[in-house]
Phi, psi and omega in degrees: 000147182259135215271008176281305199287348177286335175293296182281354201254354203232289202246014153080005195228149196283335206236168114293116176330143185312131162088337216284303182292339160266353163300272203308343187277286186320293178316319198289310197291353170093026172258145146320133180221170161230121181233130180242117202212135214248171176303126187085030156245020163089019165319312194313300142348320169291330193244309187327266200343310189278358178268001189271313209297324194255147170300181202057201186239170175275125188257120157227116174290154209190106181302321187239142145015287179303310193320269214285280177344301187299304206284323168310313151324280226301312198286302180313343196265337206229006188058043155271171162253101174235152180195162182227137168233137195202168173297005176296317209276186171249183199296300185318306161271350140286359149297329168280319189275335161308291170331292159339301183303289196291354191249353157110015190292342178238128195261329179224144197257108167255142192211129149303126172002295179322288160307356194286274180001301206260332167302325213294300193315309195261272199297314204252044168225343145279009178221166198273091172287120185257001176217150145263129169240119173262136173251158183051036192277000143281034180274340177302334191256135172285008170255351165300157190278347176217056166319142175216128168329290191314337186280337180286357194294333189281006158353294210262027148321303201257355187282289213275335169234120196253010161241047151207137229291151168247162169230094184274172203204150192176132193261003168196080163231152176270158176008264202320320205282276180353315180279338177292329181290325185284323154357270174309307222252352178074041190282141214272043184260050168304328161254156142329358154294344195237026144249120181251095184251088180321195188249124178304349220271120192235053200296345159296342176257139178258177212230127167211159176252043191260159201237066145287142169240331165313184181271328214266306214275016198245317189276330179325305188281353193270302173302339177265345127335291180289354191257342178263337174206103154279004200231339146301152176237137207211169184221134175278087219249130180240161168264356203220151124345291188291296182318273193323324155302273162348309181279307166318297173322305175287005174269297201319280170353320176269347136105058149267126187294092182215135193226149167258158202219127178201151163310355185284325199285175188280148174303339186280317198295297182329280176323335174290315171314302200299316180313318190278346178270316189297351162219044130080003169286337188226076185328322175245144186224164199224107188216154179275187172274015177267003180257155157095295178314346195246011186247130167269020185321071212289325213238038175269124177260013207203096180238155151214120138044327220331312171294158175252125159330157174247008173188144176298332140298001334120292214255353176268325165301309177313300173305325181313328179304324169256180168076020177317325211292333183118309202274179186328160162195144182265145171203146185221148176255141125301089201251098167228166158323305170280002182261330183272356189264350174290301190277013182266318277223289169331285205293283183341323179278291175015152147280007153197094180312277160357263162325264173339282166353279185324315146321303188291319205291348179262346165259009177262324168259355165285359157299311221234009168289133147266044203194158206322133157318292181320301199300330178291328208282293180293353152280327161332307182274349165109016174256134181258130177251145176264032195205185158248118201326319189082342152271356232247152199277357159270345170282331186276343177189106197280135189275156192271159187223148175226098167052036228242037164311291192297006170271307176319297160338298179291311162300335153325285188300337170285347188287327192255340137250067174235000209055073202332105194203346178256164163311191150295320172304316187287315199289338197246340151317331186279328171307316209270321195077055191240106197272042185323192188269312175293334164295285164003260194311354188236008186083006198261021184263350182253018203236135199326329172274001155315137186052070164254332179248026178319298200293005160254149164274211192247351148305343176246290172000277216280013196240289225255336121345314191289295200272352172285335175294328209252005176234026173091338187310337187221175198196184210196118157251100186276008193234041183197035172071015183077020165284201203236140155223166187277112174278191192295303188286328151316276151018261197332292143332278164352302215253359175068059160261324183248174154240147162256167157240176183220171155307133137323117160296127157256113196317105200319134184238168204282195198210110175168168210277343205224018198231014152243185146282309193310273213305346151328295147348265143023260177299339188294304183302321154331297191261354164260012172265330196275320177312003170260327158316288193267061195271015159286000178272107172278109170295335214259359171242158193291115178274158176276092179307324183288309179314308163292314180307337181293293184294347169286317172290335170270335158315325166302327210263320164297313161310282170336325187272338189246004163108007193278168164275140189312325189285355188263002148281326184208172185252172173270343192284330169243021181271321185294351194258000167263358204258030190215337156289310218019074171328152183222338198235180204260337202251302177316293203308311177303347177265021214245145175301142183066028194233086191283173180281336164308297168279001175284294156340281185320292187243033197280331181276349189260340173281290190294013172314301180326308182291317179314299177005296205249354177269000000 
């Protein structure tokens, strides 16, 4: 069958995303790939196609449940034959899909690592397998960001069935992980021809950076974001358990639908949590990094942060969650001082000290970059770019710089007449002029640089700490309780031989796609960028808003009568592109990108009711 028509006929769309058609030609010819595709760039695809293309059935491996449950819905959804076999089911149904499996009724099969293993004697030694796909396959490597034991097993792939091709597939590894995946799985990839790294570049999502370090001054910017798109679903990211609590109690309180998600809760609670976000009952989740990888969410518009990530891998996976669909989606990091002495404090305990560091020092500085975001992001990954993104909140508004010896200064000196012995907290009370209980009690209310900086506040303190920490002047002795020492080029500063500048501090402005000109801006570049990506996206016509809202509520209503999460009926991408085309006849509906012949049959008469309406 050929696989352009397997593209339109299934999944609705004319072209392929960069790379998608020599992934599949390649598989299809029965070779081994490594495909590195960043999330929302059409990985899924890579295997699906070749697995509708070749006889038999396709085995894909999958870490989680939640994982194989969304992608199975989604094919089924698209009228494939797909099934999962996992510890969810019960014995009877996994009897059916074995059944299934021998009469040759299933073109792709999902299996934990585990069940694969134990299946190889019985069930997947009786049947015509025509692909292996391991997804999220840098769990196999231990220089990956999310090792998992269990995924090493999968070694003896290629032992028991050695002509049939495998493909691992994974949206965020480096170099060093990348050669281990092939290592480890023993893929038959000698040149770099069987190797696929797609362009990492996610111009629907915009990139912002802020440096709140409070509670107060961290939920002002989350709520007043969601209160500007109440009808997006978005994830909150903590670094704690207790946090992700803490923040969900303080939305709910405000009567935002928030739930917090942590490895602590019970597996029935996890899993409830996860249901109501994937149909849109619990809009927001509050979560550790143990939320998302099991979510296949196409229509999450939103991530922030709260916490700073402990690796650009890490903190690239995470923004992947939103924006699948292709259209805009916002991400925002929070970035303080106690969040880099907790996680160096982390990596130093760490079992590879080294590495980690090395990691943390590279998501600080693209937190602490004065220069396009994007352009860090695709340098990490080995991709170079020769320009500036133009959406990115340093590109959209570059920091203005001043004079800052004599600030600087003033804080050297209370750190040095402290014998630098004192926190950060202590330094800008002495600054500050603040008689806490730790000044007091040590004197430090008599010693000359007390109140020298009363007219800053202790939010630009804590800004301006920041960046003397991020240009070498202090250094943080975390194995001497996190005190402060002055380094050489401090000295220098001190002792007035040398001068600095420092950033303007900036005061908080508010954050969303629809409440300045600058985020207008913004989103326009955003969507004519994303449009190279993505060339299904018609840019150049008006969308009907009241339209999209119509069609969103039928959409939800369909969903809800089959049990689906709403995007797995329609997309938000291709609900903005009926609400701006508006198709009327079956043939126009069927023409709109993402739109298979399966959904086309299915919702084409209950959507253009709809569209005649407003048309």
């Amino acid at each position: 069958m050929d696989i352009s028509f397997i593209l339109k006929k299934y999944y609705g769309f004319s072209t392929f995303r960069p790379n998608q058609r020599e992934i599949i030609d390649d598989i299809v010819a029965g070779n081994d790939c490594l495909v590195l595709m960043p999330t929302g760039g059409g990985k899924s695809l890579c295997y699906q196609i070749p697995a509708l293309a070749m006889p038999g059935t396709a085995v894909v491996v999958s870490p989680l449940i939640s994982l194989m449950y969304d992608q199975v819905e989604a094919l089924k959804a698209n009228g494939i034959a797909a099934e999962a076999l996992n510890s969810g089911n019960d014995m009877n149904q996994d009897l059916i899909i074995k059944r299934r499996c021998l009469a040759g009724d299933i073109k792709l099969l999902y299996m934990s690592p585990e069940r694969l293993i134990a299946e190889i004697p019985f069930l997947l030694s009786e049947i015509k397998i025509s692909l292996i796909a391991i997804d999220e396959a840098h769990c196999i490597s231990q220089w990956g960001h999310d090792f998992r034991p269990e995924y090493s097993q999968l070694g003896i792939l290629h032992d028991r069935f050695p002509q049939t091709p495998i493909v691992a597939l994974t949206a965020t590894a480096d170099k060093v992980t990348r050669q281990d995946i092939i290592k480890q799985l023993r893929l038959r990839v000698a040149s770099d021809n069987h190797i696929y790294i797609s362009s990492f570049d996610r111009p629907n999502l915009s990139l912002s950076v802020r440096k709140e370090s409070g509670k107060a001054e961290k939920m002002r910017v989350i709520i007043g974001y969601i209160e500007r798109h109440p009808d997006d679903a978005g994830i909150i990211y903590c670094l704690s358990r207790k946090t992700t609590e803490s923040i969900a109690d303080y939305l709910r309180k405000r009567n935002i639908r928030a739930e917090a998600y942590h490895a602590g809760m019970s597996a029935s609670e996890r899993s409830r949590i996860q249901e109501q976000f994937k149909t849109d009952q619990t809009p927001v989740v509050c979560a550790t990094i143990a939320f998302g990888m099991g979510i296949d969410k196409s229509n999450v518009r939103w991530i922030f942060h709260y916490n700073m990530p402990k690796s650009i891998e890490s903190f690239y996976q995470e923004i992947g969650r939103a924006g699948r669909d292709g259209a805009p989606a916002d991400t925002f990091l929070f970035y303080s001082l106690a969040d880099m002495i907790q996680l160096r404090r982390f990596a130093n305990d760490s079992g590879q000290r080294e590495v980690n560091l090395e990691k943390l020092q590279r998501m600080q500085d693209y937190a602490e970059s004065s220069v396009c975001r994007r352009r860090i992001l695709l340098n990490y990954f080995g991709e170079q770019s020769d320009h500036d993104c133009g959406h990115c909140d340093v590109c959209l508004s570059p920091p203005r710089k001043f004079d800052g010896t004599q600030v600087i200064q003033k804080a050297l000196s209370a750190m040095a007449r402290t014998d630098q012995r004192i926190r950060f907290g202590t330094v800008i009370e002495i600054l500050r002029g603040m008689a806490s209980t730790t000044v007091v009690q040590n004197g430090y209310d008599h010693i000359k640089t007390f109140g020298v900086g009363r007219d800053i506040s202790t939010t630009e303190w804590q800004d301006y700490l920041l960046q003397m920490l991020q240009m070498g002047f202090i250094e943080v002795a975390y194995n001497e309780g996190d005190i402060i020492k002055i380094t050489p080029s401090g000295q220098d500063i001190l002792y007035g031989r040398k001068q600095a500048d420092l950033a303007i501090h900036r005061k908080s402005e508010p954050v969303g796609r629809k409440e300045t000109k600058r985020a207008l801006r913004q989103r326009e570049q955003t969507e004519m960028a994303a449009s190279q990506i993505f060339p299904e996206v018609h840019a150049s016509r008006v969308e009907d808003a009241n339209l999209f809202a119509a069609l969103r509520q039928l959409r939800s209503a369909l969903a809800q009568a089959q049990g689906f999460p709403a995007y797995i009926v329609l997309s938000d991408k291709v609900l903005h592109a009926l609400a701006t085309d508006k198709p009327t006849t079956k043939e126009q509906f069927g023409n709109i990108p993402g739109i298979g012949e399966y959904k086309q049959k299915k919702y084409s008469d209950a959507f253009i009711q709809v569209i005649k309406r407003f048309v």
